[in-house]
Amino acid sequence: MSSSRMKVFRWKNCYADVAASKHGITVQSFFDDVIAPAICALEDKISALGRSGDPGDAFAQADMEDVLKETKMAFGLAIQSIWERQLRGYLRGCASELMPSNALAAQVTKANWTQLCELFLELRGIRLNAFPSFADLDTLQLLGNACRHGDGSSAIEVAMRCPELWRVYPPMPFEDQPRDSGLPPIALMDVPVERLREFVAAVAIFWDDAEYIYNESIERKHPSLEAKLARERTERNWRPQATPDGGA
């Protein structure tokens, strides 16, 4: 189908869309103003200990490296927690406004990740996995569970999807037993700060895409919004199209 005949996907706008307009800024600010400075401070301390001539500082450096690793895991959990609270709040707002008699808002509160994805489709008419950022958001959900609970099904899935989150250690001298070929424990995971940045970007991109759909769904648009959307339609990598039944 030619682009001229494609119909832009629209949903029924809610106040929840307005309330979510700053979510991307919030999570990006958390990274820029909290995560990045904290990690830089720890890395600087590790470097200073490494330059020290005090023999005891070699042990302190190793301890601080463990602190850094745990800090990055904690920040991974924090990013996932912010994202999940944002999404649940958004869906509760949509449910309360669009289907107040269906008790969907209560379902949102109790739903697991799979159920949240189903509720998103029911409430917004588009699959959550249609959003380009979904792959990272799905992995972020698993990472958060793994960081919160430790070894388990989520940690196994993260290890299968993202083996690069674990360091590869060379065999020890005179090691005569083969290394365990099983999946590595969560205690050895070391999340690169760049990966945290990518997760934050995925959350921000999701909310930016949601705002784009919101703007397209406004029935009577101000000329300035029409001009903005005209630019976005040519610049955006993703513009969801409506299916014959009105969904996407």
PDB file of C-alpha atoms in Angstrom:
ATOM      1  CA  MET A   1       0.000   0.000   0.000  1.00  0.00           C
ATOM      2  CA  SER A   2       1.397   3.414  -0.919  1.00  0.00           C
ATOM      3  CA  SER A   3       2.184   5.875   1.845  1.00  0.00           C
ATOM      4  CA  SER A   4      -0.450   8.249   0.462  1.00  0.00           C
ATOM      5  CA  ARG A   5      -3.163   5.635   1.070  1.00  0.00           C
ATOM      6  CA  MET A   6      -1.974   4.586   4.525  1.00  0.00           C
ATOM      7  CA  LYS A   7      -4.162   5.667   7.401  1.00  0.00           C
ATOM      8  CA  VAL A   8      -2.391   6.956  10.487  1.00  0.00           C
ATOM      9  CA  PHE A   9      -3.183   5.026  13.648  1.00  0.00           C
ATOM     10  CA  ARG A  10      -5.085   6.997  16.254  1.00  0.00           C
ATOM     11  CA  TRP A  11      -6.427   6.147  19.678  1.00  0.00           C
ATOM     12  CA  LYS A  12      -8.902   7.814  22.024  1.00  0.00           C
ATOM     13  CA  ASN A  13      -6.927  10.394  23.939  1.00  0.00           C
ATOM     14  CA  CYS A  14      -7.098  10.417  27.725  1.00  0.00           C
ATOM     15  CA  TYR A  15      -5.915  12.695  30.478  1.00  0.00           C
ATOM     16  CA  ALA A  16      -3.383   9.936  31.192  1.00  0.00           C
ATOM     17  CA  ASP A  17      -1.645  10.897  27.943  1.00  0.00           C
ATOM     18  CA  VAL A  18      -1.216  14.438  29.219  1.00  0.00           C
ATOM     19  CA  ALA A  19      -0.007  13.219  32.615  1.00  0.00           C
ATOM     20  CA  ALA A  20       2.591  11.020  30.895  1.00  0.00           C
ATOM     21  CA  SER A  21       4.059  13.842  28.826  1.00  0.00           C
ATOM     22  CA  LYS A  22       7.038  14.330  31.176  1.00  0.00           C
ATOM     23  CA  HIS A  23       7.823  10.669  31.819  1.00  0.00           C
ATOM     24  CA  GLY A  24      10.634  10.571  29.287  1.00  0.00           C
ATOM     25  CA  ILE A  25      12.218  13.691  30.761  1.00  0.00           C
ATOM     26  CA  THR A  26      11.975  12.193  34.253  1.00  0.00           C
ATOM     27  CA  VAL A  27      13.827   8.992  33.444  1.00  0.00           C
ATOM     28  CA  GLN A  28      16.446  10.797  31.349  1.00  0.00           C
ATOM     29  CA  SER A  29      17.074  13.257  34.171  1.00  0.00           C
ATOM     30  CA  PHE A  30      17.451  10.340  36.582  1.00  0.00           C
ATOM     31  CA  PHE A  31      20.230   8.983  34.397  1.00  0.00           C
ATOM     32  CA  ASP A  32      21.955  12.309  33.736  1.00  0.00           C
ATOM     33  CA  ASP A  33      21.707  13.750  37.248  1.00  0.00           C
ATOM     34  CA  VAL A  34      21.857  10.649  39.449  1.00  0.00           C
ATOM     35  CA  ILE A  35      23.144   7.523  37.721  1.00  0.00           C
ATOM     36  CA  ALA A  36      25.964   8.952  35.618  1.00  0.00           C
ATOM     37  CA  PRO A  37      27.491  11.134  38.387  1.00  0.00           C
ATOM     38  CA  ALA A  38      27.299   8.321  40.946  1.00  0.00           C
ATOM     39  CA  ILE A  39      29.006   5.835  38.654  1.00  0.00           C
ATOM     40  CA  CYS A  40      31.667   8.373  37.664  1.00  0.00           C
ATOM     41  CA  ALA A  41      32.396   9.061  41.337  1.00  0.00           C
ATOM     42  CA  LEU A  42      32.882   5.359  42.050  1.00  0.00           C
ATOM     43  CA  GLU A  43      35.051   4.883  38.968  1.00  0.00           C
ATOM     44  CA  ASP A  44      37.220   7.830  40.030  1.00  0.00           C
ATOM     45  CA  LYS A  45      37.623   6.330  43.485  1.00  0.00           C
ATOM     46  CA  ILE A  46      38.601   2.963  41.995  1.00  0.00           C
ATOM     47  CA  SER A  47      41.180   4.670  39.773  1.00  0.00           C
ATOM     48  CA  ALA A  48      42.616   6.579  42.732  1.00  0.00           C
ATOM     49  CA  LEU A  49      42.953   3.373  44.741  1.00  0.00           C
ATOM     50  CA  GLY A  50      44.656   1.729  41.778  1.00  0.00           C
ATOM     51  CA  ARG A  51      47.256   4.499  41.668  1.00  0.00           C
ATOM     52  CA  SER A  52      47.887   4.347  45.392  1.00  0.00           C
ATOM     53  CA  GLY A  53      51.131   2.894  46.666  1.00  0.00           C
ATOM     54  CA  ASP A  54      49.494   1.635  49.845  1.00  0.00           C
ATOM     55  CA  PRO A  55      49.368  -2.192  49.725  1.00  0.00           C
ATOM     56  CA  GLY A  56      46.055  -2.201  51.554  1.00  0.00           C
ATOM     57  CA  ASP A  57      44.439  -0.112  48.837  1.00  0.00           C
ATOM     58  CA  ALA A  58      44.660  -3.034  46.417  1.00  0.00           C
ATOM     59  CA  PHE A  59      42.100  -4.834  48.584  1.00  0.00           C
ATOM     60  CA  ALA A  60      40.056  -1.654  48.932  1.00  0.00           C
ATOM     61  CA  GLN A  61      40.058  -1.302  45.151  1.00  0.00           C
ATOM     62  CA  ALA A  62      38.673  -4.822  44.715  1.00  0.00           C
ATOM     63  CA  ASP A  63      35.981  -4.087  47.295  1.00  0.00           C
ATOM     64  CA  MET A  64      35.072  -0.842  45.539  1.00  0.00           C
ATOM     65  CA  GLU A  65      34.811  -2.656  42.201  1.00  0.00           C
ATOM     66  CA  ASP A  66      32.238  -4.942  43.816  1.00  0.00           C
ATOM     67  CA  VAL A  67      30.378  -1.872  45.082  1.00  0.00           C
ATOM     68  CA  LEU A  68      30.355  -0.440  41.559  1.00  0.00           C
ATOM     69  CA  LYS A  69      28.969  -3.665  40.131  1.00  0.00           C
ATOM     70  CA  GLU A  70      26.212  -3.782  42.754  1.00  0.00           C
ATOM     71  CA  THR A  71      25.459  -0.094  42.186  1.00  0.00           C
ATOM     72  CA  LYS A  72      24.922  -0.630  38.470  1.00  0.00           C
ATOM     73  CA  MET A  73      22.615  -3.556  39.192  1.00  0.00           C
ATOM     74  CA  ALA A  74      20.686  -1.390  41.648  1.00  0.00           C
ATOM     75  CA  PHE A  75      20.357   1.332  39.032  1.00  0.00           C
ATOM     76  CA  GLY A  76      19.129  -1.239  36.514  1.00  0.00           C
ATOM     77  CA  LEU A  77      16.410  -2.188  38.978  1.00  0.00           C
ATOM     78  CA  ALA A  78      15.631   1.484  39.629  1.00  0.00           C
ATOM     79  CA  ILE A  79      15.197   2.244  35.920  1.00  0.00           C
ATOM     80  CA  GLN A  80      12.888  -0.746  35.516  1.00  0.00           C
ATOM     81  CA  SER A  81      10.919   0.284  38.597  1.00  0.00           C
ATOM     82  CA  ILE A  82      10.418   3.832  37.311  1.00  0.00           C
ATOM     83  CA  TRP A  83       9.323   2.523  33.910  1.00  0.00           C
ATOM     84  CA  GLU A  84       6.881  -0.003  35.365  1.00  0.00           C
ATOM     85  CA  ARG A  85       5.310   2.548  37.704  1.00  0.00           C
ATOM     86  CA  GLN A  86       4.936   4.954  34.804  1.00  0.00           C
ATOM     87  CA  LEU A  87       3.300   2.319  32.618  1.00  0.00           C
ATOM     88  CA  ARG A  88       0.956   1.061  35.341  1.00  0.00           C
ATOM     89  CA  GLY A  89      -0.094   4.600  36.218  1.00  0.00           C
ATOM     90  CA  TYR A  90      -0.727   5.357  32.565  1.00  0.00           C
ATOM     91  CA  LEU A  91      -2.835   2.241  32.033  1.00  0.00           C
ATOM     92  CA  ARG A  92      -4.797   2.814  35.243  1.00  0.00           C
ATOM     93  CA  GLY A  93      -5.610   6.319  34.061  1.00  0.00           C
ATOM     94  CA  CYS A  94      -6.721   5.059  30.653  1.00  0.00           C
ATOM     95  CA  ALA A  95      -8.811   2.286  32.212  1.00  0.00           C
ATOM     96  CA  SER A  96     -10.524   4.638  34.662  1.00  0.00           C
ATOM     97  CA  GLU A  97     -11.473   7.010  31.860  1.00  0.00           C
ATOM     98  CA  LEU A  98     -12.263   4.619  29.022  1.00  0.00           C
ATOM     99  CA  MET A  99     -13.749   1.611  30.842  1.00  0.00           C
ATOM    100  CA  PRO A 100     -14.709   2.731  34.355  1.00  0.00           C
ATOM    101  CA  SER A 101     -17.260  -0.063  34.807  1.00  0.00           C
ATOM    102  CA  ASN A 102     -14.976  -2.930  33.766  1.00  0.00           C
ATOM    103  CA  ALA A 103     -12.660  -2.993  36.803  1.00  0.00           C
ATOM    104  CA  LEU A 104      -9.693  -2.867  34.444  1.00  0.00           C
ATOM    105  CA  ALA A 105      -7.922  -0.352  36.659  1.00  0.00           C
ATOM    106  CA  ALA A 106      -7.800  -2.969  39.429  1.00  0.00           C
ATOM    107  CA  GLN A 107      -6.477  -5.522  36.948  1.00  0.00           C
ATOM    108  CA  VAL A 108      -3.658  -3.160  36.006  1.00  0.00           C
ATOM    109  CA  THR A 109      -2.588  -2.961  39.640  1.00  0.00           C
ATOM    110  CA  LYS A 110      -2.255  -6.744  39.950  1.00  0.00           C
ATOM    111  CA  ALA A 111      -1.102  -7.588  36.423  1.00  0.00           C
ATOM    112  CA  ASN A 112       2.245  -9.145  35.615  1.00  0.00           C
ATOM    113  CA  TRP A 113       4.288  -8.028  32.608  1.00  0.00           C
ATOM    114  CA  THR A 114       2.519 -10.309  30.124  1.00  0.00           C
ATOM    115  CA  GLN A 115      -0.873  -9.181  31.386  1.00  0.00           C
ATOM    116  CA  LEU A 116       0.180  -5.530  31.212  1.00  0.00           C
ATOM    117  CA  CYS A 117       1.004  -6.039  27.544  1.00  0.00           C
ATOM    118  CA  GLU A 118      -2.454  -7.528  26.990  1.00  0.00           C
ATOM    119  CA  LEU A 119      -4.130  -4.672  28.850  1.00  0.00           C
ATOM    120  CA  PHE A 120      -2.187  -2.134  26.811  1.00  0.00           C
ATOM    121  CA  LEU A 121      -3.592  -3.638  23.619  1.00  0.00           C
ATOM    122  CA  GLU A 122      -7.108  -3.699  25.046  1.00  0.00           C
ATOM    123  CA  LEU A 123      -6.976  -0.097  26.232  1.00  0.00           C
ATOM    124  CA  ARG A 124      -4.962   1.562  23.465  1.00  0.00           C
ATOM    125  CA  GLY A 125      -5.711  -0.577  20.418  1.00  0.00           C
ATOM    126  CA  ILE A 126      -2.056  -1.158  19.589  1.00  0.00           C
ATOM    127  CA  ARG A 127       0.324  -3.847  20.757  1.00  0.00           C
ATOM    128  CA  LEU A 128       3.070  -2.796  23.112  1.00  0.00           C
ATOM    129  CA  ASN A 129       5.488  -4.878  21.063  1.00  0.00           C
ATOM    130  CA  ALA A 130       4.637  -2.759  18.015  1.00  0.00           C
ATOM    131  CA  PHE A 131       6.685   0.054  19.555  1.00  0.00           C
ATOM    132  CA  PRO A 132      10.308   0.040  18.333  1.00  0.00           C
ATOM    133  CA  SER A 133      11.629   0.277  21.901  1.00  0.00           C
ATOM    134  CA  PHE A 134       9.798  -2.859  23.044  1.00  0.00           C
ATOM    135  CA  ALA A 135      12.746  -5.259  22.725  1.00  0.00           C
ATOM    136  CA  ASP A 136      14.818  -3.183  25.152  1.00  0.00           C
ATOM    137  CA  LEU A 137      11.835  -2.615  27.446  1.00  0.00           C
ATOM    138  CA  ASP A 138      11.142  -6.342  27.550  1.00  0.00           C
ATOM    139  CA  THR A 139      14.776  -7.049  28.424  1.00  0.00           C
ATOM    140  CA  LEU A 140      14.679  -4.263  31.023  1.00  0.00           C
ATOM    141  CA  GLN A 141      11.726  -5.976  32.670  1.00  0.00           C
ATOM    142  CA  LEU A 142      13.691  -9.216  32.912  1.00  0.00           C
ATOM    143  CA  LEU A 143      16.770  -7.390  34.171  1.00  0.00           C
ATOM    144  CA  GLY A 144      14.771  -5.698  36.903  1.00  0.00           C
ATOM    145  CA  ASN A 145      13.345  -9.026  38.037  1.00  0.00           C
ATOM    146  CA  ALA A 146      16.802 -10.607  38.012  1.00  0.00           C
ATOM    147  CA  CYS A 147      18.343  -7.739  39.992  1.00  0.00           C
ATOM    148  CA  ARG A 148      15.497  -7.879  42.507  1.00  0.00           C
ATOM    149  CA  HIS A 149      15.219 -11.641  42.996  1.00  0.00           C
ATOM    150  CA  GLY A 150      18.613 -13.007  41.973  1.00  0.00           C
ATOM    151  CA  ASP A 151      19.026 -16.311  40.171  1.00  0.00           C
ATOM    152  CA  GLY A 152      15.843 -17.645  38.631  1.00  0.00           C
ATOM    153  CA  SER A 153      13.889 -17.732  35.388  1.00  0.00           C
ATOM    154  CA  SER A 154      14.388 -14.029  34.624  1.00  0.00           C
ATOM    155  CA  ALA A 155      18.134 -14.252  35.238  1.00  0.00           C
ATOM    156  CA  ILE A 156      18.331 -17.265  32.928  1.00  0.00           C
ATOM    157  CA  GLU A 157      16.501 -15.388  30.179  1.00  0.00           C
ATOM    158  CA  VAL A 158      18.729 -12.323  30.602  1.00  0.00           C
ATOM    159  CA  ALA A 159      21.835 -14.512  30.349  1.00  0.00           C
ATOM    160  CA  MET A 160      20.519 -16.069  27.142  1.00  0.00           C
ATOM    161  CA  ARG A 161      19.609 -12.722  25.599  1.00  0.00           C
ATOM    162  CA  CYS A 162      22.519 -10.651  26.867  1.00  0.00           C
ATOM    163  CA  PRO A 163      25.582 -12.809  27.533  1.00  0.00           C
ATOM    164  CA  GLU A 164      27.696  -9.666  27.189  1.00  0.00           C
ATOM    165  CA  LEU A 165      26.496  -8.582  30.640  1.00  0.00           C
ATOM    166  CA  TRP A 166      28.802 -11.191  32.146  1.00  0.00           C
ATOM    167  CA  ARG A 167      32.563 -10.913  32.085  1.00  0.00           C
ATOM    168  CA  VAL A 168      34.518 -13.793  30.601  1.00  0.00           C
ATOM    169  CA  TYR A 169      37.234 -14.824  33.033  1.00  0.00           C
ATOM    170  CA  PRO A 170      40.285 -16.729  31.753  1.00  0.00           C
ATOM    171  CA  PRO A 171      40.961 -20.150  33.287  1.00  0.00           C
ATOM    172  CA  MET A 172      43.094 -20.181  36.396  1.00  0.00           C
ATOM    173  CA  PRO A 173      46.641 -21.582  36.150  1.00  0.00           C
ATOM    174  CA  PHE A 174      46.790 -25.346  36.663  1.00  0.00           C
ATOM    175  CA  GLU A 175      43.013 -25.549  36.515  1.00  0.00           C
ATOM    176  CA  ASP A 176      42.361 -29.189  35.638  1.00  0.00           C
ATOM    177  CA  GLN A 177      38.569 -29.099  35.803  1.00  0.00           C
ATOM    178  CA  PRO A 178      36.562 -27.712  32.875  1.00  0.00           C
ATOM    179  CA  ARG A 179      34.593 -24.577  33.529  1.00  0.00           C
ATOM    180  CA  ASP A 180      30.899 -25.023  34.230  1.00  0.00           C
ATOM    181  CA  SER A 181      29.159 -24.608  30.887  1.00  0.00           C
ATOM    182  CA  GLY A 182      25.873 -23.639  32.551  1.00  0.00           C
ATOM    183  CA  LEU A 183      24.444 -20.137  32.653  1.00  0.00           C
ATOM    184  CA  PRO A 184      26.377 -17.723  34.897  1.00  0.00           C
ATOM    185  CA  PRO A 185      24.994 -16.623  38.274  1.00  0.00           C
ATOM    186  CA  ILE A 186      23.499 -13.182  38.652  1.00  0.00           C
ATOM    187  CA  ALA A 187      26.209 -12.333  41.210  1.00  0.00           C
ATOM    188  CA  LEU A 188      28.750 -12.197  38.377  1.00  0.00           C
ATOM    189  CA  MET A 189      26.698  -9.881  36.172  1.00  0.00           C
ATOM    190  CA  ASP A 190      28.317  -6.524  35.416  1.00  0.00           C
ATOM    191  CA  VAL A 191      25.939  -4.167  33.599  1.00  0.00           C
ATOM    192  CA  PRO A 192      27.847  -1.611  31.485  1.00  0.00           C
ATOM    193  CA  VAL A 193      26.804   1.973  32.051  1.00  0.00           C
ATOM    194  CA  GLU A 194      26.165   2.270  28.317  1.00  0.00           C
ATOM    195  CA  ARG A 195      23.574  -0.494  28.603  1.00  0.00           C
ATOM    196  CA  LEU A 196      21.848   1.440  31.374  1.00  0.00           C
ATOM    197  CA  ARG A 197      21.859   4.454  29.075  1.00  0.00           C
ATOM    198  CA  GLU A 198      20.209   2.373  26.346  1.00  0.00           C
ATOM    199  CA  PHE A 199      17.468   1.205  28.699  1.00  0.00           C
ATOM    200  CA  VAL A 200      16.765   4.797  29.712  1.00  0.00           C
ATOM    201  CA  ALA A 201      16.663   5.804  26.050  1.00  0.00           C
ATOM    202  CA  ALA A 202      14.164   3.010  25.341  1.00  0.00           C
ATOM    203  CA  VAL A 203      11.814   4.321  28.037  1.00  0.00           C
ATOM    204  CA  ALA A 204      12.140   7.892  26.776  1.00  0.00           C
ATOM    205  CA  ILE A 205      11.586   6.822  23.165  1.00  0.00           C
ATOM    206  CA  PHE A 206       8.468   4.883  24.136  1.00  0.00           C
ATOM    207  CA  TRP A 207       6.898   7.928  25.750  1.00  0.00           C
ATOM    208  CA  ASP A 208       7.928  10.096  22.814  1.00  0.00           C
ATOM    209  CA  ASP A 209       6.194   7.656  20.462  1.00  0.00           C
ATOM    210  CA  ALA A 210       3.109   7.644  22.692  1.00  0.00           C
ATOM    211  CA  GLU A 211       3.052  11.443  22.596  1.00  0.00           C
ATOM    212  CA  TYR A 212       3.242  11.338  18.800  1.00  0.00           C
ATOM    213  CA  ILE A 213       0.168   9.086  18.673  1.00  0.00           C
ATOM    214  CA  TYR A 214      -1.582  11.407  21.126  1.00  0.00           C
ATOM    215  CA  ASN A 215      -0.878  14.412  18.912  1.00  0.00           C
ATOM    216  CA  GLU A 216      -2.060  12.582  15.803  1.00  0.00           C
ATOM    217  CA  SER A 217      -5.237  11.646  17.681  1.00  0.00           C
ATOM    218  CA  ILE A 218      -6.226  15.232  18.483  1.00  0.00           C
ATOM    219  CA  GLU A 219      -9.263  15.919  16.315  1.00  0.00           C
ATOM    220  CA  ARG A 220      -9.006  19.691  16.018  1.00  0.00           C
ATOM    221  CA  LYS A 221      -5.342  20.560  15.776  1.00  0.00           C
ATOM    222  CA  HIS A 222      -3.842  24.005  16.199  1.00  0.00           C
ATOM    223  CA  PRO A 223      -1.907  25.139  13.100  1.00  0.00           C
ATOM    224  CA  SER A 224       1.347  24.977  15.078  1.00  0.00           C
ATOM    225  CA  LEU A 225       0.663  21.331  15.939  1.00  0.00           C
ATOM    226  CA  GLU A 226      -0.207  20.578  12.319  1.00  0.00           C
ATOM    227  CA  ALA A 227       3.134  22.064  11.285  1.00  0.00           C
ATOM    228  CA  LYS A 228       4.979  20.047  13.930  1.00  0.00           C
ATOM    229  CA  LEU A 229       3.297  16.821  12.831  1.00  0.00           C
ATOM    230  CA  ALA A 230       4.050  17.547   9.185  1.00  0.00           C
ATOM    231  CA  ARG A 231       7.742  17.667  10.081  1.00  0.00           C
ATOM    232  CA  GLU A 232       7.530  14.576  12.267  1.00  0.00           C
ATOM    233  CA  ARG A 233       5.842  12.535   9.553  1.00  0.00           C
ATOM    234  CA  THR A 234       8.860  13.018   7.331  1.00  0.00           C
ATOM    235  CA  GLU A 235      11.498  12.669  10.059  1.00  0.00           C
ATOM    236  CA  ARG A 236      10.224   9.879  12.296  1.00  0.00           C
ATOM    237  CA  ASN A 237      11.472   6.323  11.815  1.00  0.00           C
ATOM    238  CA  TRP A 238       8.193   4.898  13.118  1.00  0.00           C
ATOM    239  CA  ARG A 239       4.662   6.022  12.335  1.00  0.00           C
ATOM    240  CA  PRO A 240       2.095   3.349  13.234  1.00  0.00           C
ATOM    241  CA  GLN A 241      -0.512   2.710  10.583  1.00  0.00           C
ATOM    242  CA  ALA A 242      -4.108   1.748  11.239  1.00  0.00           C
ATOM    243  CA  THR A 243      -5.318  -1.708  10.264  1.00  0.00           C
ATOM    244  CA  PRO A 244      -8.742  -2.197   8.640  1.00  0.00           C
ATOM    245  CA  ASP A 245     -10.298  -2.759  12.079  1.00  0.00           C
ATOM    246  CA  GLY A 246      -8.839   0.520  13.351  1.00  0.00           C
ATOM    247  CA  GLY A 247      -6.058  -1.014  15.439  1.00  0.00           C
ATOM    248  CA  ALA A 248      -2.354  -1.152  14.719  1.00  0.00           C
TER     249      ALA A 248
END
